[in-house]
Amino acid sequence: MGAYLAAGVLGLAVGRFLSGLIHAALQEAPLGGAMRRLPGCGCRAGLWDRLPLVWWIRNRGGCRRGGHTVDAVYPVVELLTGGLFAAAVFFVGLVWSLPAYLWFVSVTASLGFIDFRRRLIPNRILLPGTAAGIVLLAAGAVLDDRLGDLPEALSSGLGYFLVLLAMNVLARGAIGMGDVKLAFMLGVFAGYDRWETAVTAGIGAFALAGAASVLLLVFRLRSRTDFIPFGPFMVAAAWTAAAWSLASGTGLP
Ligand SMILES: [Zn+2]
């Protein structure tokens, strides 16, 4: 229980950093100083504003300093990161690859939210995020004596990457290059358990995006020609597939 609590609190704190990072990425501002600014408007953060959710409650869901309204996405990011960290402890366990998974959910949560808001996956987070994630996973694999699982993980990432790349070439515009590059990291972390999990992650992304498009059309929230970002569905499907695989011991549901 203590481990979940510790992971949840750590996740909230990391989430505060991520909400600042996401805000900077959405503004195309420098990524440094994520803690020194209020997420959502960029005003200078006081000492208490560096605490997750506290800044949001203190400013009553807005920004008292400048009278700005704050996108509700930011407190959601912080709560979600707390939940994801606790879930990672539950599904991955207290092993050496856990830091890699905490990194993975942090990077992919940020990219999912940025894509959701801006329909864009910034390289300056995606590329270093992927590189560091793979280094952490490799280090975890060495310490957990699972070095033999790394080739399968990397080929899963490459497979997911190539499938989306083919779709990008064949169906222009439907799948962006950001999604193609994101697929590599998602495939690696899903496929570290077994390659079938990466397949489930890919199929799941299309199933989720398809279901969401139908719902949005039925409820007339989007028109047929509106573009729906694919990244958030890829991320959600990869998390779910990995959790399912780790919990059930089978790659396919
Ligand atoms: Zn403000």
PDB file of C-alpha atoms and ligand atoms in Angstrom:
ATOM      1  CA  MET A   1       0.000   0.000   0.000  1.00  0.00           C
ATOM      2  CA  GLY A   2       2.859   2.342   0.905  1.00  0.00           C
ATOM      3  CA  ALA A   3       4.409   1.810  -2.532  1.00  0.00           C
ATOM      4  CA  TYR A   4       1.178   2.817  -4.307  1.00  0.00           C
ATOM      5  CA  LEU A   5       0.822   5.890  -2.137  1.00  0.00           C
ATOM      6  CA  ALA A   6       4.447   6.914  -2.706  1.00  0.00           C
ATOM      7  CA  ALA A   7       4.070   6.339  -6.454  1.00  0.00           C
ATOM      8  CA  GLY A   8       0.809   8.308  -6.523  1.00  0.00           C
ATOM      9  CA  VAL A   9       2.363  11.286  -4.713  1.00  0.00           C
ATOM     10  CA  LEU A  10       5.445  11.152  -6.945  1.00  0.00           C
ATOM     11  CA  GLY A  11       3.119  10.993  -9.968  1.00  0.00           C
ATOM     12  CA  LEU A  12       1.223  14.092  -8.809  1.00  0.00           C
ATOM     13  CA  ALA A  13       4.497  15.996  -8.416  1.00  0.00           C
ATOM     14  CA  VAL A  14       5.715  14.846 -11.833  1.00  0.00           C
ATOM     15  CA  GLY A  15       2.264  15.744 -13.196  1.00  0.00           C
ATOM     16  CA  ARG A  16       2.741  19.366 -12.037  1.00  0.00           C
ATOM     17  CA  PHE A  17       5.988  19.453 -14.008  1.00  0.00           C
ATOM     18  CA  LEU A  18       4.243  17.883 -17.027  1.00  0.00           C
ATOM     19  CA  SER A  19       1.367  20.385 -16.966  1.00  0.00           C
ATOM     20  CA  GLY A  20       3.955  23.190 -17.115  1.00  0.00           C
ATOM     21  CA  LEU A  21       5.789  21.358 -19.890  1.00  0.00           C
ATOM     22  CA  ILE A  22       2.576  20.825 -21.885  1.00  0.00           C
ATOM     23  CA  HIS A  23       1.670  24.491 -21.498  1.00  0.00           C
ATOM     24  CA  ALA A  24       5.113  25.548 -22.786  1.00  0.00           C
ATOM     25  CA  ALA A  25       4.871  23.100 -25.712  1.00  0.00           C
ATOM     26  CA  LEU A  26       1.395  24.378 -26.639  1.00  0.00           C
ATOM     27  CA  GLN A  27       2.678  27.971 -26.558  1.00  0.00           C
ATOM     28  CA  GLU A  28       5.793  26.940 -28.515  1.00  0.00           C
ATOM     29  CA  ALA A  29       7.730  28.521 -25.656  1.00  0.00           C
ATOM     30  CA  PRO A  30      11.066  27.224 -24.284  1.00  0.00           C
ATOM     31  CA  LEU A  31      10.474  24.031 -22.274  1.00  0.00           C
ATOM     32  CA  GLY A  32      12.624  25.118 -19.327  1.00  0.00           C
ATOM     33  CA  GLY A  33      11.024  26.772 -16.307  1.00  0.00           C
ATOM     34  CA  ALA A  34       7.928  24.548 -16.329  1.00  0.00           C
ATOM     35  CA  MET A  35       7.625  24.949 -12.541  1.00  0.00           C
ATOM     36  CA  ARG A  36       8.120  28.713 -12.537  1.00  0.00           C
ATOM     37  CA  ARG A  37       5.004  29.386 -14.595  1.00  0.00           C
ATOM     38  CA  LEU A  38       1.329  28.658 -14.010  1.00  0.00           C
ATOM     39  CA  PRO A  39       0.111  25.974 -16.417  1.00  0.00           C
ATOM     40  CA  GLY A  40      -2.576  27.334 -18.682  1.00  0.00           C
ATOM     41  CA  CYS A  41      -1.619  31.016 -18.752  1.00  0.00           C
ATOM     42  CA  GLY A  42       2.125  31.244 -18.120  1.00  0.00           C
ATOM     43  CA  CYS A  43       1.965  33.843 -15.350  1.00  0.00           C
ATOM     44  CA  ARG A  44       4.742  33.633 -12.769  1.00  0.00           C
ATOM     45  CA  ALA A  45       4.070  30.870 -10.215  1.00  0.00           C
ATOM     46  CA  GLY A  46       4.406  31.562  -6.493  1.00  0.00           C
ATOM     47  CA  LEU A  47       5.942  29.003  -4.133  1.00  0.00           C
ATOM     48  CA  TRP A  48       2.601  27.259  -3.459  1.00  0.00           C
ATOM     49  CA  ASP A  49       1.844  27.212  -7.174  1.00  0.00           C
ATOM     50  CA  ARG A  50       4.606  24.656  -7.642  1.00  0.00           C
ATOM     51  CA  LEU A  51       2.523  22.035  -5.827  1.00  0.00           C
ATOM     52  CA  PRO A  52       0.251  19.819  -7.973  1.00  0.00           C
ATOM     53  CA  LEU A  53      -3.474  20.725  -7.832  1.00  0.00           C
ATOM     54  CA  VAL A  54      -2.722  23.240  -5.036  1.00  0.00           C
ATOM     55  CA  TRP A  55      -1.998  25.948  -7.647  1.00  0.00           C
ATOM     56  CA  TRP A  56      -5.293  25.144  -9.336  1.00  0.00           C
ATOM     57  CA  ILE A  57      -7.365  25.159  -6.138  1.00  0.00           C
ATOM     58  CA  ARG A  58      -5.552  28.276  -4.838  1.00  0.00           C
ATOM     59  CA  ASN A  59      -6.379  30.100  -8.066  1.00  0.00           C
ATOM     60  CA  ARG A  60      -9.941  28.695  -8.069  1.00  0.00           C
ATOM     61  CA  GLY A  61      -9.528  27.039 -11.447  1.00  0.00           C
ATOM     62  CA  GLY A  62      -8.257  30.222 -13.024  1.00  0.00           C
ATOM     63  CA  CYS A  63      -5.390  32.629 -12.513  1.00  0.00           C
ATOM     64  CA  ARG A  64      -5.895  35.277  -9.844  1.00  0.00           C
ATOM     65  CA  ARG A  65      -2.837  37.242 -10.862  1.00  0.00           C
ATOM     66  CA  GLY A  66      -3.874  37.968 -14.424  1.00  0.00           C
ATOM     67  CA  GLY A  67      -7.560  37.008 -14.336  1.00  0.00           C
ATOM     68  CA  HIS A  68      -6.943  34.339 -16.976  1.00  0.00           C
ATOM     69  CA  THR A  69      -9.062  31.245 -17.355  1.00  0.00           C
ATOM     70  CA  VAL A  70      -7.153  27.967 -17.143  1.00  0.00           C
ATOM     71  CA  ASP A  71      -7.809  24.947 -19.342  1.00  0.00           C
ATOM     72  CA  ALA A  72      -9.170  22.112 -17.150  1.00  0.00           C
ATOM     73  CA  VAL A  73      -6.785  19.780 -18.977  1.00  0.00           C
ATOM     74  CA  TYR A  74      -3.958  20.772 -16.592  1.00  0.00           C
ATOM     75  CA  PRO A  75      -5.363  19.507 -13.273  1.00  0.00           C
ATOM     76  CA  VAL A  76      -6.514  16.409 -15.185  1.00  0.00           C
ATOM     77  CA  VAL A  77      -2.914  15.820 -16.339  1.00  0.00           C
ATOM     78  CA  GLU A  78      -1.726  15.971 -12.715  1.00  0.00           C
ATOM     79  CA  LEU A  79      -4.390  13.606 -11.386  1.00  0.00           C
ATOM     80  CA  LEU A  80      -3.887  11.234 -14.304  1.00  0.00           C
ATOM     81  CA  THR A  81      -0.112  11.116 -13.815  1.00  0.00           C
ATOM     82  CA  GLY A  82      -0.623  10.283 -10.126  1.00  0.00           C
ATOM     83  CA  GLY A  83      -2.988   7.465 -11.120  1.00  0.00           C
ATOM     84  CA  LEU A  84      -0.671   6.212 -13.867  1.00  0.00           C
ATOM     85  CA  PHE A  85       2.310   6.017 -11.486  1.00  0.00           C
ATOM     86  CA  ALA A  86       0.298   3.991  -8.952  1.00  0.00           C
ATOM     87  CA  ALA A  87      -1.000   1.780 -11.788  1.00  0.00           C
ATOM     88  CA  ALA A  88       2.557   1.244 -13.066  1.00  0.00           C
ATOM     89  CA  VAL A  89       3.600  -0.042  -9.611  1.00  0.00           C
ATOM     90  CA  PHE A  90       0.580  -2.378  -9.639  1.00  0.00           C
ATOM     91  CA  PHE A  91       1.086  -3.774 -13.160  1.00  0.00           C
ATOM     92  CA  VAL A  92       4.867  -3.628 -13.613  1.00  0.00           C
ATOM     93  CA  GLY A  93       5.804  -4.314  -9.986  1.00  0.00           C
ATOM     94  CA  LEU A  94       8.826  -3.167  -7.991  1.00  0.00           C
ATOM     95  CA  VAL A  95      11.420  -4.169 -10.577  1.00  0.00           C
ATOM     96  CA  TRP A  96      14.326  -2.338 -12.212  1.00  0.00           C
ATOM     97  CA  SER A  97      12.323  -1.609 -15.362  1.00  0.00           C
ATOM     98  CA  LEU A  98       9.742   0.370 -13.295  1.00  0.00           C
ATOM     99  CA  PRO A  99      11.575   3.734 -13.755  1.00  0.00           C
ATOM    100  CA  ALA A 100      11.483   3.153 -17.518  1.00  0.00           C
ATOM    101  CA  TYR A 101       7.713   2.632 -17.366  1.00  0.00           C
ATOM    102  CA  LEU A 102       7.237   5.744 -15.189  1.00  0.00           C
ATOM    103  CA  TRP A 103       9.213   7.682 -17.793  1.00  0.00           C
ATOM    104  CA  PHE A 104       7.153   6.078 -20.569  1.00  0.00           C
ATOM    105  CA  VAL A 105       3.771   7.066 -19.089  1.00  0.00           C
ATOM    106  CA  SER A 106       5.032  10.606 -18.338  1.00  0.00           C
ATOM    107  CA  VAL A 107       6.274  11.222 -21.885  1.00  0.00           C
ATOM    108  CA  THR A 108       3.297   9.596 -23.602  1.00  0.00           C
ATOM    109  CA  ALA A 109       0.745  11.360 -21.347  1.00  0.00           C
ATOM    110  CA  SER A 110       2.326  14.719 -22.259  1.00  0.00           C
ATOM    111  CA  LEU A 111       2.382  13.910 -25.973  1.00  0.00           C
ATOM    112  CA  GLY A 112      -1.200  12.606 -25.866  1.00  0.00           C
ATOM    113  CA  PHE A 113      -2.472  15.849 -24.301  1.00  0.00           C
ATOM    114  CA  ILE A 114      -0.441  18.070 -26.642  1.00  0.00           C
ATOM    115  CA  ASP A 115      -1.774  16.153 -29.660  1.00  0.00           C
ATOM    116  CA  PHE A 116      -5.309  16.375 -28.214  1.00  0.00           C
ATOM    117  CA  ARG A 117      -5.084  20.175 -27.941  1.00  0.00           C
ATOM    118  CA  ARG A 118      -2.804  21.117 -30.847  1.00  0.00           C
ATOM    119  CA  ARG A 119      -3.035  18.103 -33.215  1.00  0.00           C
ATOM    120  CA  LEU A 120       0.702  17.989 -33.184  1.00  0.00           C
ATOM    121  CA  ILE A 121       3.359  15.803 -31.563  1.00  0.00           C
ATOM    122  CA  PRO A 122       6.467  17.955 -30.942  1.00  0.00           C
ATOM    123  CA  ASN A 123       9.798  16.356 -31.831  1.00  0.00           C
ATOM    124  CA  ARG A 124      11.579  18.199 -29.017  1.00  0.00           C
ATOM    125  CA  ILE A 125       9.676  16.057 -26.489  1.00  0.00           C
ATOM    126  CA  LEU A 126       9.115  12.924 -28.580  1.00  0.00           C
ATOM    127  CA  LEU A 127      12.719  12.307 -29.725  1.00  0.00           C
ATOM    128  CA  PRO A 128      14.617  12.802 -26.417  1.00  0.00           C
ATOM    129  CA  GLY A 129      11.677  11.132 -24.611  1.00  0.00           C
ATOM    130  CA  THR A 130      11.975   8.038 -26.802  1.00  0.00           C
ATOM    131  CA  ALA A 131      15.776   7.899 -26.602  1.00  0.00           C
ATOM    132  CA  ALA A 132      15.889   8.213 -22.800  1.00  0.00           C
ATOM    133  CA  GLY A 133      13.003   5.738 -22.461  1.00  0.00           C
ATOM    134  CA  ILE A 134      14.908   3.097 -24.400  1.00  0.00           C
ATOM    135  CA  VAL A 135      18.107   3.690 -22.396  1.00  0.00           C
ATOM    136  CA  LEU A 136      16.122   3.322 -19.132  1.00  0.00           C
ATOM    137  CA  LEU A 137      14.400   0.169 -20.423  1.00  0.00           C
ATOM    138  CA  ALA A 138      17.726  -1.334 -21.496  1.00  0.00           C
ATOM    139  CA  ALA A 139      19.241  -0.559 -18.078  1.00  0.00           C
ATOM    140  CA  GLY A 140      16.187  -2.116 -16.386  1.00  0.00           C
ATOM    141  CA  ALA A 141      16.445  -5.185 -18.627  1.00  0.00           C
ATOM    142  CA  VAL A 142      20.116  -5.689 -17.676  1.00  0.00           C
ATOM    143  CA  LEU A 143      19.397  -5.374 -13.943  1.00  0.00           C
ATOM    144  CA  ASP A 144      16.254  -7.544 -14.139  1.00  0.00           C
ATOM    145  CA  ASP A 145      18.179 -10.147 -16.159  1.00  0.00           C
ATOM    146  CA  ARG A 146      15.766  -9.734 -19.082  1.00  0.00           C
ATOM    147  CA  LEU A 147      18.240  -8.613 -21.715  1.00  0.00           C
ATOM    148  CA  GLY A 148      16.842 -11.337 -24.002  1.00  0.00           C
ATOM    149  CA  ASP A 149      13.489  -9.489 -24.164  1.00  0.00           C
ATOM    150  CA  LEU A 150      15.008  -6.310 -25.610  1.00  0.00           C
ATOM    151  CA  PRO A 151      15.260  -7.471 -29.265  1.00  0.00           C
ATOM    152  CA  GLU A 152      11.554  -8.417 -29.181  1.00  0.00           C
ATOM    153  CA  ALA A 153      10.683  -5.003 -27.695  1.00  0.00           C
ATOM    154  CA  LEU A 154      12.723  -3.110 -30.309  1.00  0.00           C
ATOM    155  CA  SER A 155      11.311  -5.168 -33.198  1.00  0.00           C
ATOM    156  CA  SER A 156       7.782  -4.551 -31.869  1.00  0.00           C
ATOM    157  CA  GLY A 157       8.480  -0.820 -31.927  1.00  0.00           C
ATOM    158  CA  LEU A 158       9.932  -1.043 -35.411  1.00  0.00           C
ATOM    159  CA  GLY A 159       6.942  -3.094 -36.584  1.00  0.00           C
ATOM    160  CA  TYR A 160       4.385  -0.600 -35.241  1.00  0.00           C
ATOM    161  CA  PHE A 161       6.473   2.248 -36.732  1.00  0.00           C
ATOM    162  CA  LEU A 162       6.610   0.602 -40.178  1.00  0.00           C
ATOM    163  CA  VAL A 163       2.887  -0.228 -40.273  1.00  0.00           C
ATOM    164  CA  LEU A 164       1.993   3.410 -39.553  1.00  0.00           C
ATOM    165  CA  LEU A 165       4.661   4.639 -41.969  1.00  0.00           C
ATOM    166  CA  ALA A 166       3.063   2.526 -44.725  1.00  0.00           C
ATOM    167  CA  MET A 167      -0.329   4.033 -43.823  1.00  0.00           C
ATOM    168  CA  ASN A 168       1.172   7.526 -43.864  1.00  0.00           C
ATOM    169  CA  VAL A 169       2.488   6.932 -47.379  1.00  0.00           C
ATOM    170  CA  LEU A 170      -0.605   5.173 -48.720  1.00  0.00           C
ATOM    171  CA  ALA A 171      -3.343   7.277 -47.057  1.00  0.00           C
ATOM    172  CA  ARG A 172      -1.907  10.772 -47.092  1.00  0.00           C
ATOM    173  CA  GLY A 173      -3.025  12.933 -44.211  1.00  0.00           C
ATOM    174  CA  ALA A 174      -4.841  10.252 -42.220  1.00  0.00           C
ATOM    175  CA  ILE A 175      -1.772   9.338 -40.143  1.00  0.00           C
ATOM    176  CA  GLY A 176       0.726  12.130 -39.452  1.00  0.00           C
ATOM    177  CA  MET A 177       4.498  11.648 -39.195  1.00  0.00           C
ATOM    178  CA  GLY A 178       4.226  12.485 -35.475  1.00  0.00           C
ATOM    179  CA  ASP A 179       1.990   9.438 -34.992  1.00  0.00           C
ATOM    180  CA  VAL A 180       4.435   7.303 -37.006  1.00  0.00           C
ATOM    181  CA  LYS A 181       7.368   8.318 -34.767  1.00  0.00           C
ATOM    182  CA  LEU A 182       5.301   7.931 -31.592  1.00  0.00           C
ATOM    183  CA  ALA A 183       4.424   4.361 -32.638  1.00  0.00           C
ATOM    184  CA  PHE A 184       8.048   3.293 -32.129  1.00  0.00           C
ATOM    185  CA  MET A 185       8.114   4.101 -28.399  1.00  0.00           C
ATOM    186  CA  LEU A 186       4.637   2.676 -27.829  1.00  0.00           C
ATOM    187  CA  GLY A 187       5.565  -0.529 -29.654  1.00  0.00           C
ATOM    188  CA  VAL A 188       8.800  -0.944 -27.676  1.00  0.00           C
ATOM    189  CA  PHE A 189       7.137  -0.617 -24.268  1.00  0.00           C
ATOM    190  CA  ALA A 190       4.100  -2.720 -25.192  1.00  0.00           C
ATOM    191  CA  GLY A 191       6.303  -5.337 -26.866  1.00  0.00           C
ATOM    192  CA  TYR A 192       8.768  -5.611 -23.955  1.00  0.00           C
ATOM    193  CA  ASP A 193       6.267  -7.979 -22.337  1.00  0.00           C
ATOM    194  CA  ARG A 194       5.578  -9.847 -25.603  1.00  0.00           C
ATOM    195  CA  TRP A 195       5.232  -8.724 -29.224  1.00  0.00           C
ATOM    196  CA  GLU A 196       1.527  -9.620 -29.377  1.00  0.00           C
ATOM    197  CA  THR A 197       0.884  -6.770 -26.916  1.00  0.00           C
ATOM    198  CA  ALA A 198       2.187  -4.260 -29.466  1.00  0.00           C
ATOM    199  CA  VAL A 199      -0.246  -5.724 -32.022  1.00  0.00           C
ATOM    200  CA  THR A 200      -3.101  -5.315 -29.509  1.00  0.00           C
ATOM    201  CA  ALA A 201      -1.950  -1.711 -28.900  1.00  0.00           C
ATOM    202  CA  GLY A 202      -2.083  -0.935 -32.636  1.00  0.00           C
ATOM    203  CA  ILE A 203      -5.448  -2.581 -33.282  1.00  0.00           C
ATOM    204  CA  GLY A 204      -6.801  -1.020 -30.088  1.00  0.00           C
ATOM    205  CA  ALA A 205      -5.778   2.476 -31.258  1.00  0.00           C
ATOM    206  CA  PHE A 206      -7.806   2.115 -34.466  1.00  0.00           C
ATOM    207  CA  ALA A 207     -10.748   0.566 -32.578  1.00  0.00           C
ATOM    208  CA  LEU A 208     -10.799   3.402 -30.006  1.00  0.00           C
ATOM    209  CA  ALA A 209     -10.382   6.152 -32.623  1.00  0.00           C
ATOM    210  CA  GLY A 210     -13.106   4.546 -34.763  1.00  0.00           C
ATOM    211  CA  ALA A 211     -15.519   4.284 -31.840  1.00  0.00           C
ATOM    212  CA  ALA A 212     -14.810   7.896 -30.808  1.00  0.00           C
ATOM    213  CA  SER A 213     -15.354   9.161 -34.376  1.00  0.00           C
ATOM    214  CA  VAL A 214     -18.709   7.389 -34.584  1.00  0.00           C
ATOM    215  CA  LEU A 215     -19.801   8.812 -31.211  1.00  0.00           C
ATOM    216  CA  LEU A 216     -18.693  12.341 -32.178  1.00  0.00           C
ATOM    217  CA  LEU A 217     -20.617  12.080 -35.457  1.00  0.00           C
ATOM    218  CA  VAL A 218     -23.726  10.639 -33.812  1.00  0.00           C
ATOM    219  CA  PHE A 219     -23.781  13.389 -31.188  1.00  0.00           C
ATOM    220  CA  ARG A 220     -22.903  15.954 -33.880  1.00  0.00           C
ATOM    221  CA  LEU A 221     -19.886  17.191 -31.953  1.00  0.00           C
ATOM    222  CA  ARG A 222     -17.732  16.896 -35.052  1.00  0.00           C
ATOM    223  CA  SER A 223     -18.530  16.935 -38.735  1.00  0.00           C
ATOM    224  CA  ARG A 224     -17.409  14.222 -41.129  1.00  0.00           C
ATOM    225  CA  THR A 225     -14.530  16.339 -42.420  1.00  0.00           C
ATOM    226  CA  ASP A 226     -13.162  17.382 -39.002  1.00  0.00           C
ATOM    227  CA  PHE A 227      -9.765  15.976 -38.133  1.00  0.00           C
ATOM    228  CA  ILE A 228      -9.526  13.916 -34.955  1.00  0.00           C
ATOM    229  CA  PRO A 229      -6.005  13.551 -33.483  1.00  0.00           C
ATOM    230  CA  PHE A 230      -4.908   9.911 -33.469  1.00  0.00           C
ATOM    231  CA  GLY A 231      -2.070  10.167 -30.909  1.00  0.00           C
ATOM    232  CA  PRO A 232      -4.252  10.145 -27.752  1.00  0.00           C
ATOM    233  CA  PHE A 233      -5.916   6.923 -28.927  1.00  0.00           C
ATOM    234  CA  MET A 234      -2.547   5.311 -29.672  1.00  0.00           C
ATOM    235  CA  VAL A 235      -1.329   6.236 -26.185  1.00  0.00           C
ATOM    236  CA  ALA A 236      -4.495   5.066 -24.389  1.00  0.00           C
ATOM    237  CA  ALA A 237      -4.504   1.782 -26.334  1.00  0.00           C
ATOM    238  CA  ALA A 238      -0.806   1.114 -25.596  1.00  0.00           C
ATOM    239  CA  TRP A 239      -1.287   1.726 -21.848  1.00  0.00           C
ATOM    240  CA  THR A 240      -4.352  -0.535 -21.787  1.00  0.00           C
ATOM    241  CA  ALA A 241      -2.730  -3.294 -23.849  1.00  0.00           C
ATOM    242  CA  ALA A 242       0.415  -3.252 -21.683  1.00  0.00           C
ATOM    243  CA  ALA A 243      -1.614  -3.317 -18.442  1.00  0.00           C
ATOM    244  CA  TRP A 244      -3.788  -6.130 -19.778  1.00  0.00           C
ATOM    245  CA  SER A 245      -0.791  -8.131 -20.902  1.00  0.00           C
ATOM    246  CA  LEU A 246       1.115  -7.663 -17.637  1.00  0.00           C
ATOM    247  CA  ALA A 247      -1.947  -8.539 -15.522  1.00  0.00           C
ATOM    248  CA  SER A 248      -3.208 -11.522 -17.504  1.00  0.00           C
ATOM    249  CA  GLY A 249       0.051 -13.005 -18.731  1.00  0.00           C
ATOM    250  CA  THR A 250      -1.259 -13.163 -22.302  1.00  0.00           C
ATOM    251  CA  GLY A 251      -0.616 -10.628 -25.015  1.00  0.00           C
ATOM    252  CA  LEU A 252      -4.014 -10.907 -26.651  1.00  0.00           C
ATOM    253  CA  PRO A 253      -7.255 -10.323 -24.764  1.00  0.00           C
TER     254      PRO A 253
HETATM  255 ZN    ZN B   1      -2.357  34.174 -15.637  1.00  0.00          ZN
END
